CSV table of C-alpha atoms in Angstrom, one decimal:
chain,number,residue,atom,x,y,z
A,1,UNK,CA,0.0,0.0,0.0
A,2,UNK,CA,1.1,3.5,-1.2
A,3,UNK,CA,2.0,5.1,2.2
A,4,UNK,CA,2.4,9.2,2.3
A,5,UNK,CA,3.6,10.7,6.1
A,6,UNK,CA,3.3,14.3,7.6
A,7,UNK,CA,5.6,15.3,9.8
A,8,UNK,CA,2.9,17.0,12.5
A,9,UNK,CA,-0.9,16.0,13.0
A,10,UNK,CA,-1.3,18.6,15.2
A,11,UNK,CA,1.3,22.5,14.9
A,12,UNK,CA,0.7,25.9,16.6
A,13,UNK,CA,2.9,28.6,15.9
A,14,UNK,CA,2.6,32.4,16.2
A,15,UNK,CA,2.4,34.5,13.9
A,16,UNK,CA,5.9,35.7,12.2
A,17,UNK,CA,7.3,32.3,12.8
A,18,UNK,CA,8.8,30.3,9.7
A,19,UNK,CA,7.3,27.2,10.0
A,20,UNK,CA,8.1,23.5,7.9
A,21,UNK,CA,5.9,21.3,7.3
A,22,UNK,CA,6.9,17.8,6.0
A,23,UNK,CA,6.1,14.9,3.4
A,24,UNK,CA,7.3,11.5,2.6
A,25,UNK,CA,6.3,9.3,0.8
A,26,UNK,CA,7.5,5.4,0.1
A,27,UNK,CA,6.0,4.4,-3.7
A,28,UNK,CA,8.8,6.3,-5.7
A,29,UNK,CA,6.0,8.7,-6.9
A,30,UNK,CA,7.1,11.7,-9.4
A,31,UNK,CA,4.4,13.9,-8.7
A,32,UNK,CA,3.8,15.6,-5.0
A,33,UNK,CA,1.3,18.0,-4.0
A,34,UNK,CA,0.4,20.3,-1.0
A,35,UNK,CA,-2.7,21.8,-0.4
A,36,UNK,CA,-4.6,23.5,2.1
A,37,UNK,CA,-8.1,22.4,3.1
A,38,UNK,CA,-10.4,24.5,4.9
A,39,UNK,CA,-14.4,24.1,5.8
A,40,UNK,CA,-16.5,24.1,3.2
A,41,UNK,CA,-14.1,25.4,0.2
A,42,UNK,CA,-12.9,21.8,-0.6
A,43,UNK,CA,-8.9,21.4,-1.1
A,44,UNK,CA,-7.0,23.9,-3.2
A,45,UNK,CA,-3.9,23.7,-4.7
A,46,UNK,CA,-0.8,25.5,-3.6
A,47,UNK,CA,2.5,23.8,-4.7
A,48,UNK,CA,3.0,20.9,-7.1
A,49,UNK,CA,6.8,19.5,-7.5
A,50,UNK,CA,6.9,17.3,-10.5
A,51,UNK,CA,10.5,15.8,-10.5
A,52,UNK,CA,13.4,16.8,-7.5
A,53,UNK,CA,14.3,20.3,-7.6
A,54,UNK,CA,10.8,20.9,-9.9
A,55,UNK,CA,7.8,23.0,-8.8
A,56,UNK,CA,4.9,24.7,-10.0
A,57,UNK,CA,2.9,27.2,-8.1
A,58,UNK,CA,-0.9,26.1,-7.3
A,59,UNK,CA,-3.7,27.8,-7.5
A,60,UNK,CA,-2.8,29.1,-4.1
A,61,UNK,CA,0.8,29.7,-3.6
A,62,UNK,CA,1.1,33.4,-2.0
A,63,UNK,CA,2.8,32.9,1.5
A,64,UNK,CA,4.5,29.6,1.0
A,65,UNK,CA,7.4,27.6,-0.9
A,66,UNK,CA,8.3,24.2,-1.1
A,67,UNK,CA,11.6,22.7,-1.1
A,68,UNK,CA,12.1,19.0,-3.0
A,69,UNK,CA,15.8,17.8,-2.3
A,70,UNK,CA,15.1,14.1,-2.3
A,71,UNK,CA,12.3,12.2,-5.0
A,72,UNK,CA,10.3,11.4,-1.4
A,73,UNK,CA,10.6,14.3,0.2
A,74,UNK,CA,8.4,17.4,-0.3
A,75,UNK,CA,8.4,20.0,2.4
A,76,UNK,CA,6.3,23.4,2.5
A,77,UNK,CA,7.5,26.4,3.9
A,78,UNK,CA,5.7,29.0,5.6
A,79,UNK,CA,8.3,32.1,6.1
A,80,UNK,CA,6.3,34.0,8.2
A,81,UNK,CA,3.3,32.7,9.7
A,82,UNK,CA,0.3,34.5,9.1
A,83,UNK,CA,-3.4,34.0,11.2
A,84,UNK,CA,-5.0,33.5,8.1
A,85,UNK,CA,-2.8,30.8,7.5
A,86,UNK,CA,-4.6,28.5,9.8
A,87,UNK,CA,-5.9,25.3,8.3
A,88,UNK,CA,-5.6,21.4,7.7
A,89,UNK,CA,-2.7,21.1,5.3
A,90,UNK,CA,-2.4,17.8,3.2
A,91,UNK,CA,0.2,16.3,0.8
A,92,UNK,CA,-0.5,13.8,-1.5
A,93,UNK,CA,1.8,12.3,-4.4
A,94,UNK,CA,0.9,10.5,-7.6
A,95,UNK,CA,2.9,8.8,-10.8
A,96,UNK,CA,2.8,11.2,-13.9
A,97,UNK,CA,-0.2,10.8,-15.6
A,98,UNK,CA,-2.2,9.1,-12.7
A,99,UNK,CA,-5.0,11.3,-11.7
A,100,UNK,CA,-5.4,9.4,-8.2
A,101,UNK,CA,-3.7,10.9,-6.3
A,102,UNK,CA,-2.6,9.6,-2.1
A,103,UNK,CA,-2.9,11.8,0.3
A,104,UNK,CA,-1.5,12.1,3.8
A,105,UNK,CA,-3.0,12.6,7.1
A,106,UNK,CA,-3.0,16.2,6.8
A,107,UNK,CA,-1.3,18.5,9.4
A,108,UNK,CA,-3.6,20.6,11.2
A,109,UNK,CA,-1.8,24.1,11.9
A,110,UNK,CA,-3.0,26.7,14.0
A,111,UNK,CA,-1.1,30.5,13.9
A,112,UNK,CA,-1.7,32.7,16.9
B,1,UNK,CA,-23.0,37.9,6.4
B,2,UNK,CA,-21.7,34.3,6.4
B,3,UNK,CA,-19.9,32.8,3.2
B,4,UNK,CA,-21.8,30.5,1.6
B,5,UNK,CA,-18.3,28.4,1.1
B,6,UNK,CA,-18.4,28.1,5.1
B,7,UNK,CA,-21.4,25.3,4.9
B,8,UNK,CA,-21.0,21.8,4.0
B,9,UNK,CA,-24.1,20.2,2.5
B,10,UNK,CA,-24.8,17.4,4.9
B,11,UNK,CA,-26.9,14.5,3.6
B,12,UNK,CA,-28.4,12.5,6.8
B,13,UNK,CA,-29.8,8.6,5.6
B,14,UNK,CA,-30.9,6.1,7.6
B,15,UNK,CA,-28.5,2.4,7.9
B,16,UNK,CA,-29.4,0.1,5.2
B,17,UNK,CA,-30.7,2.8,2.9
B,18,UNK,CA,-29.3,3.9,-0.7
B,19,UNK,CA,-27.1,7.2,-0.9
B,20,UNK,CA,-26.9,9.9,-3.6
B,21,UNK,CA,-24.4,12.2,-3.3
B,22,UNK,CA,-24.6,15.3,-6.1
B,23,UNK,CA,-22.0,17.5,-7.3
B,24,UNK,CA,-21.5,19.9,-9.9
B,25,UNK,CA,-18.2,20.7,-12.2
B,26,UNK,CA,-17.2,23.4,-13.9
B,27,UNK,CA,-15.1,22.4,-16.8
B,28,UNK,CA,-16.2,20.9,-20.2
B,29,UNK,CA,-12.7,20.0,-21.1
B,30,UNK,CA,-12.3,17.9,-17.9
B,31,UNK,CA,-10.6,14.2,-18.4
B,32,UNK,CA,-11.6,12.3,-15.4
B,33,UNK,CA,-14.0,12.9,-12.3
B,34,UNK,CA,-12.8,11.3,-9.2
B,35,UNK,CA,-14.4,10.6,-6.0
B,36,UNK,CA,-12.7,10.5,-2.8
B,37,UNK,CA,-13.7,10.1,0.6
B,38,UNK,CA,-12.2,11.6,4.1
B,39,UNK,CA,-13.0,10.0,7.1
B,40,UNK,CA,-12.6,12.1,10.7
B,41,UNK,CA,-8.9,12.6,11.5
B,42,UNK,CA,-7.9,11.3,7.5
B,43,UNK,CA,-6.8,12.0,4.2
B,44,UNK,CA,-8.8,11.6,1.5
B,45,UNK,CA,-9.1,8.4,0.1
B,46,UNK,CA,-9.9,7.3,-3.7
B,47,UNK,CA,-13.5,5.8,-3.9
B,48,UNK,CA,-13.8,5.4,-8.1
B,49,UNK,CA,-13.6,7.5,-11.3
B,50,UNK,CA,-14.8,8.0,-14.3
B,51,UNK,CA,-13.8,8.7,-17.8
B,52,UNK,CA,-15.6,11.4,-19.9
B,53,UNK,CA,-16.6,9.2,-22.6
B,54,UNK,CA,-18.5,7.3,-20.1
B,55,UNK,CA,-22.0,7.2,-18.5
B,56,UNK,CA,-21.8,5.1,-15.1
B,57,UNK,CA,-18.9,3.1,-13.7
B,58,UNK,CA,-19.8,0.8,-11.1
B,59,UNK,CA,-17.8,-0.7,-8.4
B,60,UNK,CA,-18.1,-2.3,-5.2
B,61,UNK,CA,-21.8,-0.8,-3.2
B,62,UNK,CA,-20.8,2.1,-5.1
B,63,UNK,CA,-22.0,4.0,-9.3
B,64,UNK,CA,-20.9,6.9,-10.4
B,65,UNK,CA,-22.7,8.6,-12.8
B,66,UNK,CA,-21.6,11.2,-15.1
B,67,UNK,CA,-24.1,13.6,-17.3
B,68,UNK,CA,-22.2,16.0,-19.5
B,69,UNK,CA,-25.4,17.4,-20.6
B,70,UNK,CA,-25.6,19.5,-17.1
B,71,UNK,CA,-22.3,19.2,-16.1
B,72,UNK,CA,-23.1,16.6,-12.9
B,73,UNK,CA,-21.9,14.3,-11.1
B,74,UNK,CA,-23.6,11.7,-8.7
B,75,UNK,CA,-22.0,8.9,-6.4
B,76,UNK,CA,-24.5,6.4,-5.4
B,77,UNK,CA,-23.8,4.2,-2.5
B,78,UNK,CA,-25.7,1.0,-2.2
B,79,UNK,CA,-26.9,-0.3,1.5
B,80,UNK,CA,-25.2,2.5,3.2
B,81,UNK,CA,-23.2,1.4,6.6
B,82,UNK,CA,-22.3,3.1,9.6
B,83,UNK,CA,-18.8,3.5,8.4
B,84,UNK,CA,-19.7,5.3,5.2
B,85,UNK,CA,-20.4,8.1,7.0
B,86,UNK,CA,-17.4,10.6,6.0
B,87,UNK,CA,-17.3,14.1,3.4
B,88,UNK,CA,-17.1,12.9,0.3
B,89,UNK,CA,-15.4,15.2,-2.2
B,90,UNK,CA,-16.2,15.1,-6.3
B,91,UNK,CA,-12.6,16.2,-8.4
B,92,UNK,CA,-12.2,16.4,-11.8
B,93,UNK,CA,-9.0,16.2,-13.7
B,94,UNK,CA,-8.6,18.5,-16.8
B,95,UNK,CA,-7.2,17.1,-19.9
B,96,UNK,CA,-3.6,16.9,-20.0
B,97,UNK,CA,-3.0,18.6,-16.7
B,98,UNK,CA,-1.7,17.0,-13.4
B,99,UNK,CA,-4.6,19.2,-11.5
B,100,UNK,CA,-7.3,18.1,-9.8
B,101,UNK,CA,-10.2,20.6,-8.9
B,102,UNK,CA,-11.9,19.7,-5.9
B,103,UNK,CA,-15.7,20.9,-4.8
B,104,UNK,CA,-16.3,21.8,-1.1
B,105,UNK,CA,-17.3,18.4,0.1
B,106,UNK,CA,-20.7,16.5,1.3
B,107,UNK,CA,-21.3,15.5,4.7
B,108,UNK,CA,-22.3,11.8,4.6
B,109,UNK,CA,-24.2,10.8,8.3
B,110,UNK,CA,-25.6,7.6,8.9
B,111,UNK,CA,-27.8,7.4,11.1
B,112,UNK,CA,-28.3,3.6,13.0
């Protein structure tokens, strides 16, 4: 079974704090994706790293960056945490192509 | 007032009983529709798809059916159990991009 970890269920931070959030996963997919998921607007898309060292902004990606070092790895990065920046995050990964995509746990993050 | 995008549709059925959940996409070019389910405390979790040039996919308990005509999406569930009971989210996948475009999510309670 595809298996995709987060580093943190649970994270609160305060505001101004750079904050990472971690991803691995263990099927040797290509694709990774974060997202942010909040009640009631579904899950939108921030970053999407393609290959190591390969991203693409989301549909969401003002406030955050990712870093992908390592094909398993995909971390986001929050440079100075902002309230509004409160929310579950998940990251899911997928083979090129595949439009099923895995998802983690999700990190729930909450910025005082 | 309130955003609409704050409420999740809840649908409440009774154990035993069939399940419809609706949804409604935006994009005539889209690929594939996906279904995915997120249980309490979880990450989403792929239920079934469907292709464009397709009608109804069935699987196991559950059908997806697809109307272009209107742009909708429905995900029956067949005998609906306690552990159904989860948001269910529709996505679709636009042709020849790694993106999925998720709606807001249905509340799925069953009640025993």
């Amino acid at each position: 079974d595809v298996k995709v970890t987060q580093s943190s269920r649970y994270l609160v931070k305060r505001t101004g704090e750079k904050v990472f959030l971690e991803c691995v996963q263990d099927m040797d997919h290509e694709n990774m994706f974060w997202y942010r998921q909040d009640p009631g607007l579904g899950l939108r898309l921030i970053y999407f790293s393609y290959d190591v060292k390969m991203k693409e902004k989301g549909d969401i990606p003002e406030g955050y960056s990712v870093s992908r070092e390592k094909k398993e790895r995909f971390s986001l990065i929050l440079e100075s945490a902002s309230t509004n920046q409160t929310s579950m995050y998940l990251c899911a990964s997928s083979f090129p192509g595949d439009h099923e995509q895995y998802f983690g746990p999700g990190t729930r993050l909450t910025v005082t | 007032g309130e955003s609409v995008g704050l409420h999740l549709p809840t649908l409440s059925v009774q154990e035993g009983d069939n399940s419809i959940i609706n949804c409604a996409y935006s994009n005539s070019a889209s690929d594939y529709f996906i279904w995915y389910k997120q249980e309490s405390g979880k990450g989403p979790q792929f239920i079934i798809d469907i292709r464009s040039n397709m009608d109804k996919r069935q699987g196991q308990r559950v059908t997806v059916l697809l109307n272009k005509t209107v742009k909708h999406l429905s995900l029956q569930i067949a005998a609906t159990q306690p552990g159904d009971s989860a948001v269910y989210f529709c996505a679709e996948n636009p042709a020849s991009s790694y993106k999925l475009i998720f709606g807001s999510g249905t509340r799925l309670l069953v009640r025993p």
